[in-house]
Amino acid sequence: MNLSGDFLVIGSGIAGLRAALSLAGAGEVIVLTKADPRESNTGYAQGGIAAALGPDDSPELHARDTIAAGDGLCEPAAVDVLVREGPRYVRELIEWGVAFDVDAEGRPALGREAAHSVRRVLHARDASGRELGRLLWSRVSTTPRIKVLDDALATQLLMSGGCCDGVAYVNTRGEQGLVRAGRTLLATGGAGQVFRETTNPAVATGDGLAMAARAGASIGDIEFVQFHPTALSVEGAPRFLLSEALRGEGARILNEAGEAFVARYEPAGDLASRDLVARAIVREVERTGSRVYLSMAHLDPDFIRRRFPTIAQACAHAGLDLTRDRIPVSPAAHYVMGGIDTDLDGRTSIPHLFAAGEVACTGVHGANRLASNSLLEGLVFGARAAEAMRGPIRAAALRHGEVVRHAPPQPEATQVPDEFAVRDLMWRDAGLLRARGSLERAVAQLERWAGAAEAARPARAGDHGFRRVGSLVTVGLLIARAALRREESRGGHFRTDFPALDDLHWKRHVSDVLTT
Ligand code: FAD
Ligand code: SIN
């Protein structure tokens, strides 16, 4: 089926849905989403959404924490937009009826998470994303000028005269179609599935990043991937996230001997920023040869069951009692800080193409994202992109940084890998701890696979499995190349051969562009 509209939004997470609501006042909106409209990273978010609403908080303090977590690479203008506009958009959600937990006075109850200097996180028990998704979807699905096309996997941006004018898509029956629109927003979320161990659901394959890269968009800071320290680590069970909010309420990370070890590596202990805690866990596992655990056994079990029912249930499925047992944990890929370079209004380097949410790189997170700033980013920058899409087309005012150009992959007569080979390679060679040797190996292998995918693309246009692998290879190669290039350690990017921060050479953004 071919369709056309004024605005095309690809993705139905917080960024896409919030944008669609603003666009509906200005024309016909088509929302394209590859699975059920409620399936997204947004729906799995646990901890909540950060906003400076507490009596002891301010946008300035929120900015300070965000910039400290970002390890020298946050864009101050983007952070300023996030922290100043965030409270307004969060209040709007409250007016629309989002069911955040409240305190005895009926004010939003604020949770605590790592690297926040005050309680700042609005939440709906431990299923905050599900509640946000419910609210936004209930509005989008009843807004007359928004048409939602589900089971529609966007595969390629349509380009005309150097501008984007829509997208090609395919459904699970292999039927293909085109959607044409004057303005297109990529809100396709993250790429955690690029790594073998991830907290992300199956839809998070980085398709938007891959499509934009193949169309020649500028992709920034893509070496910066966040590895969450505490995913459930039980053989055969999914890497279910054990929210940082657990530690915010007093959970401790223990080694096999029952010692709270993180403070030996990081002065801030269990509530240090995620990259630091994740690496402390890896070092302790190496030191002891044993696993590490999250424990809440010293806390009130009724409180734990009330506040964290979803996590308690996931642990129960794995045969563990969150209130009593030590829960085995290990790090897992969680969030991609880099993405499609945008200005503060979601404009990308390709005219008529916008991006918002996890797929975009506004610079707001720098080298490492502060917990619970991602839902806020999707909300604020989704709304801002929609405002810009309603207005006249202007060139993007992208931040300054180095741009590295790469030739597109040349078709190669090798076999297209299965997705597990790609994910395994990325986890082993381009994961939490990186070094030149393994990264060079990864880049060489991914280049061959990218060539194989290029050769196979025309014949396998309608094949979902192939499309999935194609995205993983494209995004994996972008990450591995950028990680090899950055010879320092900063935020989520840690090089064992360059373990120190090197501000003199590397306190800068680097973007990649595939020539078309
Ligand atoms: P998503 O919510 O991921 O939505 C992307 C959409 O695009 C989906 O609908 C997907 O199906 C669709 N899509 C993708 N590719 C295509 C394609 N090719 N064609 C069509 N549609 C496509 N952040 C916080 O701030 N607070 C938290 O508490 C928090 N907890 C988290 C817990 C977990 C387990 C995870 C995985 C993430 C968490 N995050 C949290 C991060 C946060 O949830 C995400 O970064 C955020 O929701 C991203 O929103 P988004 O709208 O950009 O993308
Ligand atoms: C968590 O609840 O630990 C995840 C929060 C986030 O990713 O911001």
Coordinates of C-alpha atoms and ligand atoms in Angstrom, one line a residue:
M1 CA 0.0 0.0 0.0
N2 CA 1.3 3.5 -0.9
L3 CA 0.4 6.4 1.2
S4 CA 1.1 10.1 1.5
G5 CA 0.6 12.8 4.2
D6 CA 2.0 16.1 5.4
F7 CA 4.1 14.5 8.1
L8 CA 5.6 11.0 8.6
V9 CA 6.7 9.8 12.0
I10 CA 8.6 6.6 12.1
G11 CA 8.4 4.9 15.6
S12 CA 5.9 4.9 18.3
G13 CA 7.9 5.4 21.5
I14 CA 7.8 8.5 23.6
A15 CA 9.5 10.7 21.0
G16 CA 7.4 9.6 18.1
L17 CA 4.1 9.7 19.9
R18 CA 4.7 13.1 21.5
A19 CA 5.7 14.5 18.2
A20 CA 2.7 13.1 16.5
L21 CA 0.4 14.8 19.0
S22 CA 1.9 18.2 18.2
L23 CA 1.9 17.6 14.4
A24 CA -1.8 16.6 14.3
G25 CA -2.8 20.3 14.6
A26 CA -1.0 21.2 11.4
G27 CA -1.8 18.4 8.9
E28 CA -2.3 14.8 8.1
V29 CA 0.2 12.6 10.2
I30 CA 1.2 9.1 9.4
V31 CA 2.9 7.1 12.1
L32 CA 4.7 4.0 10.9
T33 CA 5.8 1.4 13.4
K34 CA 7.4 -2.0 12.8
A35 CA 5.6 -4.0 15.5
D36 CA 2.6 -3.5 17.8
P37 CA 2.4 0.3 18.4
R38 CA 3.0 -0.2 22.1
E39 CA 6.3 -2.1 21.6
S40 CA 9.3 0.1 22.1
N41 CA 12.1 0.7 24.6
T42 CA 9.8 3.3 26.1
G43 CA 7.4 0.6 27.3
Y44 CA 10.2 -1.2 29.3
A45 CA 11.4 1.9 31.1
Q46 CA 11.5 1.3 34.8
G47 CA 13.1 4.0 36.9
G48 CA 11.1 6.9 35.5
I49 CA 11.5 10.4 34.1
A50 CA 13.8 13.1 35.6
A51 CA 12.6 16.6 36.0
A52 CA 13.6 19.4 38.3
L53 CA 10.3 19.6 40.2
G54 CA 11.3 19.0 43.8
P55 CA 11.6 21.8 46.5
D56 CA 15.4 21.2 46.8
D57 CA 15.9 21.1 43.0
S58 CA 16.4 23.5 40.1
P59 CA 17.1 23.3 36.4
E60 CA 20.7 24.5 37.2
L61 CA 21.2 21.6 39.6
H62 CA 19.8 19.1 37.0
A63 CA 22.1 20.6 34.4
R64 CA 25.1 20.3 36.7
D65 CA 24.4 16.6 37.3
T66 CA 23.7 15.9 33.6
I67 CA 27.0 17.6 32.6
A68 CA 29.0 15.8 35.2
A69 CA 27.7 12.4 34.0
G70 CA 28.4 13.4 30.4
D71 CA 32.2 13.5 31.2
G72 CA 33.1 16.6 29.3
L73 CA 31.1 16.1 26.1
C74 CA 27.6 17.5 26.9
E75 CA 26.5 20.3 24.7
P76 CA 25.5 23.0 27.2
A77 CA 22.8 24.5 24.9
A78 CA 21.1 21.1 24.5
V79 CA 21.3 20.4 28.3
D80 CA 19.8 23.9 29.0
V81 CA 16.8 23.1 26.7
L82 CA 16.3 19.7 28.4
V83 CA 16.4 20.9 32.0
R84 CA 14.4 24.1 31.5
E85 CA 11.7 22.8 29.2
G86 CA 11.5 19.4 30.8
P87 CA 9.3 20.4 33.8
R88 CA 6.8 22.1 31.5
Y89 CA 6.3 19.0 29.4
V90 CA 6.2 16.7 32.4
R91 CA 3.5 18.9 34.0
E92 CA 1.6 18.6 30.7
L93 CA 1.7 14.8 31.1
I94 CA 0.3 15.1 34.6
E95 CA -2.5 17.3 33.3
W96 CA -3.2 14.7 30.6
G97 CA -3.6 12.1 33.4
V98 CA -0.4 10.1 33.7
A99 CA -0.6 8.0 36.9
F100 CA 2.8 8.9 38.5
D101 CA 3.2 7.7 42.1
V102 CA 2.4 10.5 44.6
D103 CA 3.4 11.3 48.2
A104 CA 1.1 11.8 51.2
E105 CA 0.3 15.4 50.0
G106 CA -0.6 14.2 46.5
R107 CA 2.6 15.6 44.9
P108 CA 4.7 13.4 42.6
A109 CA 6.9 11.1 44.6
L110 CA 10.4 11.6 43.5
G111 CA 12.8 8.7 43.2
R112 CA 16.6 8.7 43.5
E113 CA 19.0 7.3 41.0
A114 CA 22.8 7.2 40.5
A115 CA 24.7 10.5 40.0
H116 CA 21.6 12.6 40.7
S117 CA 22.4 14.9 43.7
V118 CA 18.7 15.1 44.8
R119 CA 15.5 13.0 44.4
R120 CA 14.3 13.9 40.9
V121 CA 12.7 10.9 39.2
L122 CA 9.0 10.8 38.7
H123 CA 7.8 7.2 38.4
A124 CA 4.9 4.8 38.2
R125 CA 6.2 2.1 40.6
D126 CA 8.8 0.3 38.5
A127 CA 6.8 0.3 35.2
S128 CA 7.1 4.0 34.4
G129 CA 7.5 3.6 30.7
R130 CA 4.4 1.4 30.4
E131 CA 2.4 4.1 32.0
L132 CA 3.8 6.9 29.8
G133 CA 3.3 4.8 26.7
R134 CA -0.3 4.0 27.8
L135 CA -1.1 7.7 28.2
L136 CA 0.5 8.9 24.9
W137 CA -1.0 6.0 22.9
S138 CA -4.5 6.6 24.3
R139 CA -4.3 10.2 23.0
V140 CA -2.6 9.3 19.6
S141 CA -5.0 6.5 18.9
T142 CA -8.0 8.8 19.3
T143 CA -6.7 11.8 17.4
P144 CA -8.5 11.9 14.1
R145 CA -5.7 13.3 11.9
I146 CA -3.2 10.6 12.9
K147 CA -3.1 7.4 10.9
V148 CA -1.1 4.6 12.5
L149 CA 0.3 1.9 10.3
D150 CA 1.7 -1.0 12.4
D151 CA 3.6 -4.0 11.3
A152 CA 5.4 -1.7 8.9
L153 CA 9.1 -1.9 9.0
A154 CA 10.7 1.2 7.4
T155 CA 13.6 -0.1 5.3
Q156 CA 15.0 2.9 3.3
L157 CA 14.7 6.6 3.2
L158 CA 13.3 8.0 -0.1
M159 CA 15.5 10.8 -1.4
S160 CA 14.7 13.4 -4.0
G161 CA 17.1 16.2 -5.0
G162 CA 19.2 15.6 -1.8
C163 CA 16.1 15.9 0.4
C164 CA 14.1 13.2 2.2
D165 CA 10.6 12.7 1.0
G166 CA 9.4 9.6 2.8
V167 CA 10.3 6.0 3.3
A168 CA 9.9 2.5 1.9
Y169 CA 8.5 -0.2 4.2
V170 CA 7.7 -3.9 4.3
N171 CA 5.3 -5.8 6.5
T172 CA 5.7 -9.3 7.9
R173 CA 3.8 -10.8 4.9
G174 CA 6.5 -9.4 2.7
E175 CA 4.2 -6.7 1.2
Q176 CA 6.1 -3.6 0.3
G177 CA 4.9 0.0 0.1
L178 CA 6.0 3.7 0.1
V179 CA 5.0 6.6 2.3
R180 CA 5.6 10.0 0.9
A181 CA 5.6 13.1 3.2
G182 CA 6.9 16.7 3.2
R183 CA 8.6 16.1 6.5
T184 CA 9.9 12.9 8.0
L185 CA 10.8 12.3 11.7
L186 CA 12.9 9.3 12.6
A187 CA 12.0 8.3 16.2
T188 CA 13.1 4.7 15.9
G189 CA 14.9 4.5 19.2
G190 CA 18.0 2.6 20.3
A191 CA 20.3 -0.2 19.1
G192 CA 20.9 -2.3 22.2
Q193 CA 20.3 -5.5 20.1
V194 CA 23.7 -4.8 18.4
F195 CA 25.2 -6.5 21.5
R196 CA 24.7 -10.0 22.7
E197 CA 23.9 -8.9 26.3
T198 CA 21.3 -6.2 26.4
T199 CA 18.4 -4.9 28.4
N200 CA 16.7 -3.7 25.2
P201 CA 13.7 -5.5 23.6
A202 CA 13.9 -7.1 20.2
V203 CA 12.8 -4.0 18.2
A204 CA 15.9 -2.0 19.3
T205 CA 18.0 -2.9 16.2
G206 CA 19.1 0.6 15.3
D207 CA 17.2 0.6 12.0
G208 CA 16.7 4.4 11.9
L209 CA 20.4 5.0 12.5
A210 CA 21.3 2.5 9.8
M211 CA 18.8 4.0 7.3
A212 CA 20.0 7.6 8.0
A213 CA 23.7 6.5 7.7
R214 CA 23.0 4.8 4.4
A215 CA 21.3 8.0 3.1
G216 CA 24.4 10.0 4.0
A217 CA 23.3 11.6 7.3
S218 CA 25.9 12.8 9.8
I219 CA 26.1 10.3 12.7
G220 CA 27.8 11.7 15.9
D221 CA 29.5 10.3 19.0
I222 CA 28.5 6.8 18.2
E223 CA 31.3 5.1 20.1
F224 CA 29.5 6.1 23.3
V225 CA 27.3 3.2 24.4
Q226 CA 26.0 2.9 28.0
F227 CA 26.3 -0.5 29.7
H228 CA 23.8 -0.8 32.6
P229 CA 25.6 -2.4 35.5
T230 CA 22.7 -4.5 36.9
A231 CA 20.9 -6.8 34.4
L232 CA 19.6 -10.0 35.8
S233 CA 22.2 -12.7 35.1
V234 CA 20.5 -16.1 35.3
E235 CA 21.2 -18.7 32.6
G236 CA 18.2 -19.1 30.3
A237 CA 16.4 -16.0 31.5
P238 CA 16.3 -12.7 29.6
R239 CA 18.7 -9.9 30.7
F240 CA 15.9 -8.2 32.6
L241 CA 16.8 -4.8 33.9
L242 CA 17.2 -4.4 37.7
S243 CA 16.5 -0.7 37.9
E244 CA 19.0 1.7 39.4
A245 CA 16.0 2.9 41.5
L246 CA 16.6 -0.3 43.5
R247 CA 20.0 1.1 44.6
G248 CA 18.3 4.5 45.0
E249 CA 16.2 2.9 47.7
G250 CA 19.1 1.2 49.3
A251 CA 19.9 -2.0 47.4
R252 CA 23.6 -3.0 47.6
I253 CA 25.9 -4.7 45.1
L254 CA 27.8 -7.5 46.8
N255 CA 30.5 -9.9 45.9
E256 CA 30.4 -13.7 46.6
A257 CA 31.8 -13.0 50.1
G258 CA 28.9 -10.6 50.8
E259 CA 31.1 -7.5 50.7
A260 CA 29.9 -4.2 49.3
F261 CA 32.9 -3.7 47.0
V262 CA 32.0 -0.9 44.6
A263 CA 33.4 1.8 46.9
R264 CA 36.8 0.1 46.7
Y265 CA 36.9 1.1 43.0
E266 CA 34.7 4.2 43.0
P267 CA 34.4 6.6 45.9
A268 CA 30.7 7.2 45.2
G269 CA 30.0 3.5 45.7
D270 CA 26.9 1.8 44.5
L271 CA 25.4 5.1 43.3
A272 CA 28.4 6.2 41.2
S273 CA 27.5 6.7 37.5
R274 CA 26.6 3.6 35.5
D275 CA 29.9 3.3 33.5
L276 CA 31.9 3.4 36.7
V277 CA 29.7 0.8 38.5
A278 CA 29.7 -1.5 35.4
R279 CA 33.5 -1.5 35.2
A280 CA 33.8 -2.0 39.0
I281 CA 31.7 -5.1 38.6
V282 CA 33.8 -6.4 35.7
R283 CA 37.0 -5.8 37.7
E284 CA 35.6 -7.6 40.8
V285 CA 34.5 -10.6 38.8
E286 CA 38.0 -10.7 37.3
R287 CA 39.6 -10.4 40.7
T288 CA 37.4 -13.0 42.5
G289 CA 36.5 -15.3 39.6
S290 CA 32.9 -15.3 41.1
R291 CA 29.7 -13.5 40.3
V292 CA 28.3 -10.4 41.9
Y293 CA 24.8 -9.8 43.3
L294 CA 22.2 -7.2 44.1
S295 CA 20.8 -7.5 47.6
M296 CA 17.8 -5.9 49.2
A297 CA 17.6 -8.4 52.1
H298 CA 18.3 -5.7 54.7
L299 CA 15.2 -3.6 53.5
D300 CA 11.5 -3.7 54.4
P301 CA 10.0 -6.5 52.2
D302 CA 6.6 -4.9 52.0
F303 CA 8.0 -1.7 50.7
I304 CA 10.0 -3.6 48.1
R305 CA 7.0 -5.6 46.9
R306 CA 4.9 -2.4 46.7
R307 CA 7.5 -0.2 45.0
F308 CA 9.0 -2.8 42.6
P309 CA 6.2 -5.3 41.7
T310 CA 7.4 -5.8 38.1
I311 CA 11.0 -6.5 39.1
A312 CA 9.9 -8.8 41.9
Q313 CA 7.8 -10.7 39.5
A314 CA 10.7 -11.1 36.9
C315 CA 12.9 -12.3 39.7
A316 CA 10.2 -14.8 40.8
H317 CA 10.1 -16.1 37.3
A318 CA 13.8 -16.8 37.5
G319 CA 13.2 -18.6 40.9
L320 CA 14.5 -15.7 43.0
D321 CA 12.9 -13.7 45.8
L322 CA 13.8 -10.0 45.4
T323 CA 13.1 -9.3 49.1
R324 CA 15.4 -12.0 50.4
D325 CA 17.7 -13.6 47.8
R326 CA 20.9 -12.3 46.4
I327 CA 20.1 -11.6 42.8
P328 CA 23.0 -12.4 40.3
V329 CA 23.7 -9.4 38.1
S330 CA 26.0 -8.4 35.3
P331 CA 26.3 -5.4 32.9
A332 CA 24.4 -5.3 29.6
A333 CA 24.2 -2.8 26.7
H334 CA 21.4 -0.4 27.6
Y335 CA 21.5 2.9 25.7
V336 CA 23.3 4.6 22.8
M337 CA 24.4 8.1 23.5
G338 CA 25.4 8.9 20.0
G339 CA 23.1 8.9 17.0
I340 CA 21.9 11.0 14.1
D341 CA 23.3 14.5 14.5
T342 CA 20.6 17.0 15.1
D343 CA 20.3 20.6 16.1
L344 CA 18.1 21.7 19.0
D345 CA 15.0 21.3 16.9
G346 CA 15.6 17.8 15.6
R347 CA 16.9 18.9 12.1
T348 CA 19.4 16.5 10.7
S349 CA 22.1 17.1 8.0
I350 CA 19.5 15.9 5.4
P351 CA 16.9 18.5 4.5
H352 CA 13.3 17.5 5.4
L353 CA 14.6 14.7 7.7
F354 CA 14.3 15.2 11.4
A355 CA 15.3 12.9 14.3
A356 CA 14.3 12.8 18.0
G357 CA 14.7 10.5 21.0
E358 CA 17.3 7.8 21.4
V359 CA 18.1 7.6 17.7
A360 CA 19.2 11.3 17.7
C361 CA 22.4 12.9 19.0
T362 CA 21.6 16.3 20.3
G363 CA 24.7 16.2 22.5
V364 CA 22.5 16.3 25.6
H365 CA 24.1 13.2 27.1
G366 CA 27.7 13.8 26.1
A367 CA 29.7 10.6 26.7
N368 CA 27.4 9.1 29.3
R369 CA 23.7 9.7 30.0
L370 CA 22.4 10.5 33.4
A371 CA 19.7 8.0 34.6
S372 CA 16.1 8.9 33.6
N373 CA 17.2 11.7 31.2
S374 CA 16.2 9.6 28.2
L375 CA 12.5 9.6 28.5
L376 CA 12.8 13.4 29.2
E377 CA 14.8 13.8 26.1
G378 CA 12.3 12.0 23.9
L379 CA 9.5 14.1 25.4
V380 CA 11.1 17.5 25.1
F381 CA 12.9 17.0 21.8
G382 CA 10.0 15.0 20.2
A383 CA 7.8 18.1 20.9
R384 CA 10.5 20.5 19.6
A385 CA 11.1 18.6 16.4
A386 CA 7.3 18.6 15.8
E387 CA 7.3 22.4 16.2
A388 CA 10.1 22.7 13.7
M389 CA 8.5 20.3 11.2
R390 CA 5.4 22.6 11.2
G391 CA 7.5 25.6 10.2
P392 CA 9.5 26.5 7.1
I393 CA 12.5 24.3 6.2
R394 CA 15.8 25.6 7.4
A395 CA 19.3 24.2 7.3
A396 CA 20.3 22.4 10.5
A397 CA 22.5 24.4 12.8
L398 CA 24.6 21.3 13.8
R399 CA 27.3 21.6 16.5
H400 CA 30.9 21.8 15.4
G401 CA 33.0 18.8 15.4
E402 CA 35.3 16.7 13.1
V403 CA 33.6 14.9 10.3
V404 CA 35.1 11.6 9.0
R405 CA 33.9 10.4 5.6
H406 CA 33.8 6.7 4.6
A407 CA 33.2 5.0 1.3
P408 CA 30.0 3.0 1.3
P409 CA 30.4 -0.8 1.6
Q410 CA 31.4 -2.6 -1.7
P411 CA 29.3 -5.7 -2.5
E412 CA 31.2 -8.8 -1.5
A413 CA 30.4 -12.4 -2.3
T414 CA 30.6 -13.6 1.3
Q415 CA 27.8 -15.1 3.3
V416 CA 25.5 -12.7 5.3
P417 CA 26.1 -13.6 8.9
D418 CA 23.3 -14.7 11.3
E419 CA 22.4 -12.0 13.9
F420 CA 24.0 -13.9 16.8
A421 CA 27.4 -13.8 15.1
V422 CA 27.2 -10.0 14.9
R423 CA 25.9 -9.5 18.4
D424 CA 28.5 -11.9 19.8
L425 CA 31.3 -10.1 18.0
M426 CA 30.2 -6.7 19.2
W427 CA 29.9 -7.9 22.8
R428 CA 33.3 -9.5 22.8
D429 CA 35.3 -7.0 20.7
A430 CA 33.5 -3.7 21.0
G431 CA 31.7 -3.9 24.3
L432 CA 32.3 -2.6 27.8
L433 CA 36.1 -2.9 27.6
R434 CA 37.7 -2.2 24.3
A435 CA 41.3 -2.3 22.9
R436 CA 42.9 -1.7 19.5
G437 CA 43.5 -5.4 18.6
S438 CA 39.9 -6.5 19.2
L439 CA 38.5 -3.4 17.6
E440 CA 40.6 -3.8 14.4
R441 CA 39.4 -7.4 14.2
A442 CA 35.8 -6.3 14.6
V443 CA 36.0 -3.5 12.0
A444 CA 37.6 -5.9 9.4
Q445 CA 34.9 -8.5 10.0
L446 CA 32.0 -6.0 10.0
E447 CA 33.3 -4.5 6.7
R448 CA 33.2 -7.9 5.1
W449 CA 29.7 -8.5 6.4
A450 CA 28.5 -5.0 5.3
G451 CA 29.7 -5.9 1.8
A452 CA 27.9 -9.2 2.0
A453 CA 24.7 -7.4 3.1
E454 CA 25.1 -4.9 0.3
A455 CA 25.3 -7.7 -2.3
A456 CA 22.3 -9.5 -0.9
R457 CA 20.0 -6.4 -0.4
P458 CA 18.3 -6.3 -3.8
A459 CA 17.3 -10.0 -3.7
R460 CA 16.2 -10.0 -0.1
A461 CA 14.3 -6.7 0.1
G462 CA 11.2 -8.2 1.8
D463 CA 13.1 -10.5 4.2
H464 CA 12.7 -9.2 7.8
G465 CA 15.5 -11.4 9.2
F466 CA 17.9 -10.0 6.6
R467 CA 16.8 -6.4 7.3
R468 CA 17.5 -7.0 11.0
V469 CA 21.0 -8.3 10.4
G470 CA 21.6 -5.4 7.9
S471 CA 20.8 -2.8 10.6
L472 CA 23.0 -4.6 13.2
V473 CA 26.0 -4.8 10.8
T474 CA 25.7 -1.1 9.7
V475 CA 25.3 0.2 13.3
G476 CA 28.0 -2.3 14.6
L477 CA 30.5 -1.0 12.1
L478 CA 29.8 2.6 12.9
I479 CA 30.3 1.9 16.6
A480 CA 33.4 -0.2 16.2
R481 CA 35.1 2.3 13.8
A482 CA 34.4 5.2 16.1
A483 CA 35.6 3.2 19.2
L484 CA 38.8 2.3 17.4
R485 CA 39.4 5.9 16.5
R486 CA 38.9 7.4 20.0
E487 CA 42.2 6.7 21.7
E488 CA 41.2 7.6 25.3
S489 CA 38.6 6.6 27.8
R490 CA 35.6 8.8 28.5
G491 CA 32.1 8.1 29.8
G492 CA 30.7 4.9 28.3
H493 CA 33.8 4.4 26.1
F494 CA 36.6 2.6 27.9
R495 CA 39.8 1.6 26.1
T496 CA 42.0 -0.7 28.2
D497 CA 45.0 0.4 26.0
F498 CA 44.2 4.1 26.6
P499 CA 42.6 4.0 30.1
A500 CA 42.9 7.8 30.8
L501 CA 40.8 10.8 29.8
D502 CA 42.7 12.8 27.2
D503 CA 41.1 16.3 27.1
L504 CA 43.9 17.7 25.0
H505 CA 43.2 15.5 22.0
W506 CA 39.7 14.1 22.5
K507 CA 37.5 16.6 24.2
R508 CA 35.5 16.9 21.0
H509 CA 32.7 15.4 19.0
V510 CA 33.5 13.3 15.9
S511 CA 30.8 12.4 13.3
D512 CA 30.8 9.8 10.6
V513 CA 29.3 10.2 7.1
L514 CA 29.0 7.4 4.6
T515 CA 29.4 9.0 1.1
T516 CA 26.5 8.0 -1.1
Ligands
FAD1 P1 11.6 3.8 21.5 O1 10.8 3.9 22.7 O2 12.6 2.7 21.5 O3 10.6 3.7 20.3 C1 11.2 3.3 19.0 C2 10.0 3.0 18.1 O4 10.5 2.8 16.8 C3 9.4 1.6 18.4 O5 8.0 1.8 18.3 C4 9.9 0.7 17.4 O6 9.1 -0.4 17.1 C5 9.9 1.7 16.2 N1 10.9 1.3 15.1 C6 12.2 1.0 15.2 N2 12.7 0.7 14.0 C7 11.7 0.8 13.1 C8 11.5 0.6 11.7 N3 12.6 0.3 11.0 N4 10.3 0.9 11.1 C9 9.3 1.2 11.9 N5 9.3 1.4 13.2 C10 10.5 1.2 13.8 N6 15.1 5.9 30.2 C11 14.7 6.7 31.2 O7 14.8 8.0 31.0 N7 14.2 6.3 32.3 C12 14.1 4.9 32.6 O8 13.6 4.5 33.6 C13 14.5 4.0 31.6 N8 14.5 2.7 31.8 C14 14.8 1.8 30.8 C15 14.6 0.5 31.0 C16 14.9 -0.4 30.0 C17 14.7 -1.9 30.2 C18 15.3 0.1 28.7 C19 15.6 -0.8 27.6 C20 15.5 1.5 28.5 C21 15.2 2.3 29.6 N9 15.4 3.7 29.4 C22 15.0 4.6 30.4 C23 15.8 4.3 28.1 C24 14.5 4.8 27.4 O9 13.4 3.9 27.7 C25 14.7 4.9 25.9 O10 15.9 5.5 25.6 C26 13.5 5.7 25.4 O11 12.3 5.2 25.7 C27 13.6 5.8 23.8 O12 12.5 6.4 23.3 P2 12.3 6.6 21.8 O13 10.9 7.2 21.6 O14 13.5 7.3 21.3 O15 12.4 5.1 21.2
SIN2 C1 16.8 2.2 35.4 O1 15.7 2.2 35.8 O2 17.9 1.8 36.0 C2 17.0 2.7 34.0 C3 16.9 4.1 34.0 C4 17.5 4.7 32.7 O3 17.9 4.0 31.8 O4 17.5 5.9 32.7

